C-alpha positions as a printed Julia matrix, in Angstrom:
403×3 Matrix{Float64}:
 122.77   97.87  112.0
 124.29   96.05  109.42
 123.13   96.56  105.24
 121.19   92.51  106.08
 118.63   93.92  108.37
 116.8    91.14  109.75
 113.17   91.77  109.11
 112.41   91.14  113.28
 114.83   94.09  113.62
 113.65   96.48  111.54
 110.3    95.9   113.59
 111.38   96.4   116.52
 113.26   99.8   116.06
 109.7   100.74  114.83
 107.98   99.42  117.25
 109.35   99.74  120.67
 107.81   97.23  123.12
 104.96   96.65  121.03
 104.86   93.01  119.78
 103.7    93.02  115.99
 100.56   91.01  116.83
  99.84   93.76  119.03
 100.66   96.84  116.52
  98.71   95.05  113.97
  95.42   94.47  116.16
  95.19   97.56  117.52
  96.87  100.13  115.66
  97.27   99.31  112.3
  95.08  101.64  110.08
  93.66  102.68  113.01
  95.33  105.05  115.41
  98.62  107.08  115.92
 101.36  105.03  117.66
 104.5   106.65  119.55
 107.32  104.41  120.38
 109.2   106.34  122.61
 112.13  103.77  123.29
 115.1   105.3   121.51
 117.23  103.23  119.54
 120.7   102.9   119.01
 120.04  101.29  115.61
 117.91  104.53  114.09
 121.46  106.57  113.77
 123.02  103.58  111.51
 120.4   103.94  108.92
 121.24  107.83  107.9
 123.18  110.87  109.52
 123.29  114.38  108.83
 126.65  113.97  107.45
 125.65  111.04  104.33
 123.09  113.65  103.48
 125.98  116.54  103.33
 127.83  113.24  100.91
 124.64  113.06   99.26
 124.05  116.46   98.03
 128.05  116.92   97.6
 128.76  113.89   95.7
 125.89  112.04   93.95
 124.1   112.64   90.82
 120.76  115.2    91.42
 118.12  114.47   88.69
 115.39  117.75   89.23
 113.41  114.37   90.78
 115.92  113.54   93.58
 115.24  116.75   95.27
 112.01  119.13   96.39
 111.55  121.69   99.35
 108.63  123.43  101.12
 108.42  126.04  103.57
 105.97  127.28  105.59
 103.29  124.33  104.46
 104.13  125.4   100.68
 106.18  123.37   98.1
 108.89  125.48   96.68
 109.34  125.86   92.88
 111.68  123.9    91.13
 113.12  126.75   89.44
 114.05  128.4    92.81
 116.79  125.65   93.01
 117.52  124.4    89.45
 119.67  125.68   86.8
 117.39  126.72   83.53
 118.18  123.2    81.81
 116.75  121.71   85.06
 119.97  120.58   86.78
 119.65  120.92   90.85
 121.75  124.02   91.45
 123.35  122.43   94.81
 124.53  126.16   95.9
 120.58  127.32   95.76
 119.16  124.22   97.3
 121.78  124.87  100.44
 121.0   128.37  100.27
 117.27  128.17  100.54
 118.33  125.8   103.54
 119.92  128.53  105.14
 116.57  130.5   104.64
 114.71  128.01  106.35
 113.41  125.77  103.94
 113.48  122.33  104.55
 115.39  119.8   102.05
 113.27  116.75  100.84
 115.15  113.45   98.91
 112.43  111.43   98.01
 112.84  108.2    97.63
 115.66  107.97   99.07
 115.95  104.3    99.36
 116.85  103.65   95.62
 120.31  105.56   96.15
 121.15  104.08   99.72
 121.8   100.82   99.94
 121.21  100.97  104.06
 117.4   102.6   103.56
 116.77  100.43  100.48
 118.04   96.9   102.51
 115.37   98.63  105.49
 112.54   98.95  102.85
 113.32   94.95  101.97
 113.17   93.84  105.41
 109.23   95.45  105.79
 108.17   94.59  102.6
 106.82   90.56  103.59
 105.6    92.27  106.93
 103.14   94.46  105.43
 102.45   92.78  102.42
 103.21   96.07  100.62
 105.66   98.28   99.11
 107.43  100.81  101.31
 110.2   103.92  100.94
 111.6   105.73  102.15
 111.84  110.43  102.15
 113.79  112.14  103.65
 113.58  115.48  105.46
 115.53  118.13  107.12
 114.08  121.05  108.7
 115.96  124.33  109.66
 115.57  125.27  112.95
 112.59  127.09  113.95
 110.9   126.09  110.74
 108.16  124.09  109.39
 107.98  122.63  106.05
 104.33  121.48  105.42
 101.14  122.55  106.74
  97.98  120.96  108.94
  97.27  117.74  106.47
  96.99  113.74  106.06
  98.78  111.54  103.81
  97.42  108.61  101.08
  99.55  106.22  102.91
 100.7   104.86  105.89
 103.45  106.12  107.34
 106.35  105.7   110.25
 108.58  108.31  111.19
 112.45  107.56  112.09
 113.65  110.91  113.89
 117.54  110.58  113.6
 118.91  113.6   114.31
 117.61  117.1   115.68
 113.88  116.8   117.22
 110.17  117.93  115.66
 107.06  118.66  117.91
 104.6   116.64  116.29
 100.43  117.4   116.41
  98.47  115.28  115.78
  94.88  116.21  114.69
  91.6   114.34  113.93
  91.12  111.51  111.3
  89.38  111.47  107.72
  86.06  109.82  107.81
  87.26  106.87  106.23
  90.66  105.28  105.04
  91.68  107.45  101.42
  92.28  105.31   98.82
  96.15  105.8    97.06
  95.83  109.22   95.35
  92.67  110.81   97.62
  95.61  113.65   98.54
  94.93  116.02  101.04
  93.29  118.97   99.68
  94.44  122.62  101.56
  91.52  124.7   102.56
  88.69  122.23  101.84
  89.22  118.97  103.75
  88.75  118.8   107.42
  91.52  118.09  109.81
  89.48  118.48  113.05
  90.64  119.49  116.44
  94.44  119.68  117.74
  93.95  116.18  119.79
  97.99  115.7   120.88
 101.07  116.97  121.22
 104.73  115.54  121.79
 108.17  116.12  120.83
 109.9   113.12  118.77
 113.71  112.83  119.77
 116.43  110.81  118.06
 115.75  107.72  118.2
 112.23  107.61  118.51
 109.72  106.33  116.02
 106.11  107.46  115.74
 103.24  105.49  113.24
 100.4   107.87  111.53
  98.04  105.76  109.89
  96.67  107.48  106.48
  93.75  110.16  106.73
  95.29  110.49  110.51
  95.81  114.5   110.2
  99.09  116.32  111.33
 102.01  118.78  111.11
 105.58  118.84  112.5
 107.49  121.92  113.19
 111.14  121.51  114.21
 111.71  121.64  118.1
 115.1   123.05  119.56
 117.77  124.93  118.08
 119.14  122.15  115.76
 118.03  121.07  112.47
 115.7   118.17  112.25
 116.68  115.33  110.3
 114.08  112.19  109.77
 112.92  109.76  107.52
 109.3   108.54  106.74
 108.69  104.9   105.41
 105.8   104.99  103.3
 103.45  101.74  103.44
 102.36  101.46   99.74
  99.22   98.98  100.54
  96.86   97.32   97.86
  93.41   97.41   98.67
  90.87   95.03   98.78
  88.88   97.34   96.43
  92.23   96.48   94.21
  91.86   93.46   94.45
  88.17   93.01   93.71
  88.91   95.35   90.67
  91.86   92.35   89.65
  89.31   89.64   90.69
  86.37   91.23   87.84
  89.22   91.32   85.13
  90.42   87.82   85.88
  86.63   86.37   85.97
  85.79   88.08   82.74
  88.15   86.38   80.63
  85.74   83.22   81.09
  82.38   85.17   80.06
  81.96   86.31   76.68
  79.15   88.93   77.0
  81.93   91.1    78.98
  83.73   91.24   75.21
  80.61   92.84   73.73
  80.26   97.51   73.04
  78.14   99.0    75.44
  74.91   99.06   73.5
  74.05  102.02   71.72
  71.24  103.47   73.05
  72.59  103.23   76.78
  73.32  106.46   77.59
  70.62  108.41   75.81
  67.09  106.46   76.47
  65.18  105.78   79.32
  62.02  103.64   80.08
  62.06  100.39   79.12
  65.49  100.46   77.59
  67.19  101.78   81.01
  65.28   98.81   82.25
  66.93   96.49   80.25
  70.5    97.09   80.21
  70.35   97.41   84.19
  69.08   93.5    84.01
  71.74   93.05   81.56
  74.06   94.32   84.46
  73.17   92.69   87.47
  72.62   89.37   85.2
  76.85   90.23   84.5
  77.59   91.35   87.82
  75.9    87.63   89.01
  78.26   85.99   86.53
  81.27   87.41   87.47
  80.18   86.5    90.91
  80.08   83.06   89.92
  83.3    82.89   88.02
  85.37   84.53   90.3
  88.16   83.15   91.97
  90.65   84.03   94.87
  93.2    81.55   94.12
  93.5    83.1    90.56
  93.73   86.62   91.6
  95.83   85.75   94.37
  98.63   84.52   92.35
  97.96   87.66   89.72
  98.62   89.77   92.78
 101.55   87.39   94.32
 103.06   87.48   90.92
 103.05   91.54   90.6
 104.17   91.81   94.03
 107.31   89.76   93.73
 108.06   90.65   90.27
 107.58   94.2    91.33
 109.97   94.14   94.27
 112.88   95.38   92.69
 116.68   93.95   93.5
 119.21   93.87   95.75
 122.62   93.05   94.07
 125.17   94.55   95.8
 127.78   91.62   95.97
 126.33   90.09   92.58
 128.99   91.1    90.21
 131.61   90.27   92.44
 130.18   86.6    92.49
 129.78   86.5    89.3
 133.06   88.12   88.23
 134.98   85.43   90.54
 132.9    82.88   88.98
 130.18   80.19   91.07
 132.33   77.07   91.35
 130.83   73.59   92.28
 132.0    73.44   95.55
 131.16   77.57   96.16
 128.95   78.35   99.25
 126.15   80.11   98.24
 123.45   82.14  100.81
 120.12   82.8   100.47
 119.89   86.83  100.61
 117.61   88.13  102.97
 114.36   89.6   102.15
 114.53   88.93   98.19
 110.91   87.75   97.58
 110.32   84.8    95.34
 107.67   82.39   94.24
 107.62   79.07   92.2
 105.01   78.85   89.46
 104.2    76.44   86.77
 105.27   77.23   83.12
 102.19   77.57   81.04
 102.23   75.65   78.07
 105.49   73.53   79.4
 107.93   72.42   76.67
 109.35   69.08   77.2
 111.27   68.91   80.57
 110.63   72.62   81.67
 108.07   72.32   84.01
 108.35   75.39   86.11
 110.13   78.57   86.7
 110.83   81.36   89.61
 109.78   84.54   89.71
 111.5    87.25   91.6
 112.35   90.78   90.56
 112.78   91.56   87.06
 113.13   88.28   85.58
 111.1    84.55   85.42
 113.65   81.76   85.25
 112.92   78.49   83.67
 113.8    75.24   85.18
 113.36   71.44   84.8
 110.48   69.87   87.77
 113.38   67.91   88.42
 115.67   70.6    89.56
 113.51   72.99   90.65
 111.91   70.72   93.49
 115.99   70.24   94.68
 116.12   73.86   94.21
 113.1    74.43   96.59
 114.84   72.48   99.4
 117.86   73.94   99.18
 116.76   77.73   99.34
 114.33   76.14  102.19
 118.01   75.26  104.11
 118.66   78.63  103.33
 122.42   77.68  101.7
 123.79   75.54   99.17
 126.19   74.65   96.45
 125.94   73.19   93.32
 127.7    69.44   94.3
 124.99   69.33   96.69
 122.6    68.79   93.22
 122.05   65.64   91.66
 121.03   66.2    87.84
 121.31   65.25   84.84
 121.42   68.33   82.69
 124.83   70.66   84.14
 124.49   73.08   81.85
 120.96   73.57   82.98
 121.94   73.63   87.1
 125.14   76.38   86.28
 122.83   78.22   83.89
 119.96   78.67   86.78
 122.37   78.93   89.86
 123.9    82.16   87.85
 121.14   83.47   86.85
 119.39   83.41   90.31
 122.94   85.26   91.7
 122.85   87.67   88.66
 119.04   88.5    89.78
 119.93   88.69   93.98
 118.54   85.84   95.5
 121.47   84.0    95.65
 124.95   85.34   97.06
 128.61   84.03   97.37
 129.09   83.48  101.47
 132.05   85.12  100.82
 130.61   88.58   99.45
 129.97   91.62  100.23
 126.35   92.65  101.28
């Protein structure tokens, strides 16, 4: 599997022979899913061996590592020197004792897992990442419990016998954690070893544990489905509609909290006399584009190949690609000055652009390459300013780069 996953691909090696209409209709938030079909393309994405490279060679911020044993988190200080460095000696050592080794988000330090991440992101509609875990054998590392968020599971190397117990009543919102000794995880319903290869989907609230299976050590990686709500989105929707009513700018009136009677009578037609305005004012297009505009700005790049490009230099006649998965979105400038009329947003930057330009822009990126002779404009400084800026910032890429 190559660093540009196509997005189809990245479905399918979750998804077996499911088609994603089918996934999405019947499983989605709903039920467990097992794709037992093992791929060939789970081993590119990580090995036991980039882990070994991993620990050996990379910076270890306290944050890059954690470990649990026996369904209990171990203390940082069992593996970090007193300043908080990871001791890498004591985190293999506590291996050996049968804890199991946790990189969280692991995608921001692989560029395989992170390019993975990209290629789900539009599918969902959400943020993912990626952990990863590796279990001694004959060990466990967490206990019975459910998960905030959706999650699949990418066993590459080793195997875990995965249980799978009942579901919360109702979907927890994002930080509703599990809770040991006090929420339910109902009766042991299944039971199934995951082998390399294999993929399994646990929706959030589904319960669970995962013991390693078989004398190896287990080695996987869970992609965590970061979804907005609509209760989000309502909560985006009130803000937005309350910039257009004024009584939402006025205190809470003093005697609120304290009297009841008439008073309490009062303030709760206040309320529903708001909560009909609001109603009123409201509008989906407008939080729609709040929430497209975080999402895309939010993303977070993929540059590898940008320097290069822009080290070489982007030449008129340069062939420049389209890089998969980079999400983008055109918007009007608010408040235009003179001939900039719009500007794109992608991650970590809005760039300003002429109408004229950025509707030739649009079908360009739409024929998914381009260079800048193909553009016919007036203002050259402007086209070489935007066409480096949108390499600098990942959507666009020399054909001749690396990936």
């Amino acid at each position: 599997m190559s660093l540009e996953t196509p997005a189809q691909d990245a479905l399918a090696l979750l998804l077996g022979p499911l088609t994603p209409e089918q996934f999405f209709a019947e499983f989605y938030e709903r039920k467990f899913y097992r794709n037992a079909n093992k791929s060939d393309q789970a081993a590119a994405l990580l090995s036991l061996d980039r882990v070994d490279e991993i620990l050996s060679d990379s910076e270890l911020p306290a944050s890059s590592i954690s470990m649990a044993k026996s369904g209990s988190s171990i203390p940082e200080t069992e593996f970090t020197f007193p300043n908080g460095v990871v001791d890498r000696g004591s985190v293999l050592d506590n291996f050996r004792d049968g804890c199991t080794l946790i990189l969280p988000q692991m995608h921001l330090a692989d560029g395989n897992l992170y390019n993975f991440c990209l290629a789900l992101e539009r599918q969902f509609g959400a943020r993912t990442q990626t952990n990863v875990y590796l279990t001694p054998p004959g060990e466990t590392g967490f206990g019975v419990h459910y998960d905030d968020h959706d999650v699949f599971v990418i066993q590459i190397s080793g195997a875990k016998e995965w249980e799978i117990y009942g579901d919360r009543d109702g979907l927890p919102f994002k930080g509703e954690s599990f809770r040991k000794d006090h929420d339910d995880t109902g009766e042991l319903k299944e039971t199934f070893v995951l082998n390399p290869g294999e993929c399994l989907y646990v929706p959030r609230g589904t319960a669970h544990r995962a013991p390693n299976h078989g004398d190896e050590p287990s080695l996987h990686i869970t992609v965590g489905i970061l979804v907005q709500t609509w209760a989000e989105f309502m909560l985006e929707a009130v803000a937005e509609a309350s910039l257009r009513v004024p009584e939402m700018r006025h205190s809470l009136p003093r005697d609120m909290f304290f009297e009841g009677g008439d008073v309490r009578a009062r303030h709760a037609r206040t309320f529903r006399d708001l909560v009909d305005e609001l109603a009123a004012k409201a509008s989906f297009d407008a939080t729609l584009a709040a929430f497209l505009g975080n999402f895309v700005s939010g993303q977070g790049p993929r540059l590898r190949g940008a320097l290069l490009s822009l080290a070489q230099g982007v030449g008129p006649d340069d062939q420049l690609t389209i890089r998969e998965h980079i999400l983008f979105n055109f918007e009007p400038v608010p408040d235009g000055d003179g001939d900039v009329e719009q500007e794109i947003v992608l991650s970590g930057g809005r760039i300003p652009m002429s109408g004229a330009l950025a509707e030739q822009l649009r079908t360009r990126i739409a024929a998914g390459s381009m260079r800048k002779s193909d553009f016919s404009v007036s203002d050259a400084e402007e086209l070489n300013d935007v066409i480096d800026s949108l390499v600098a910032y990942g959507l666009l890429l020399r054909a001749d780069a690396p990936v």
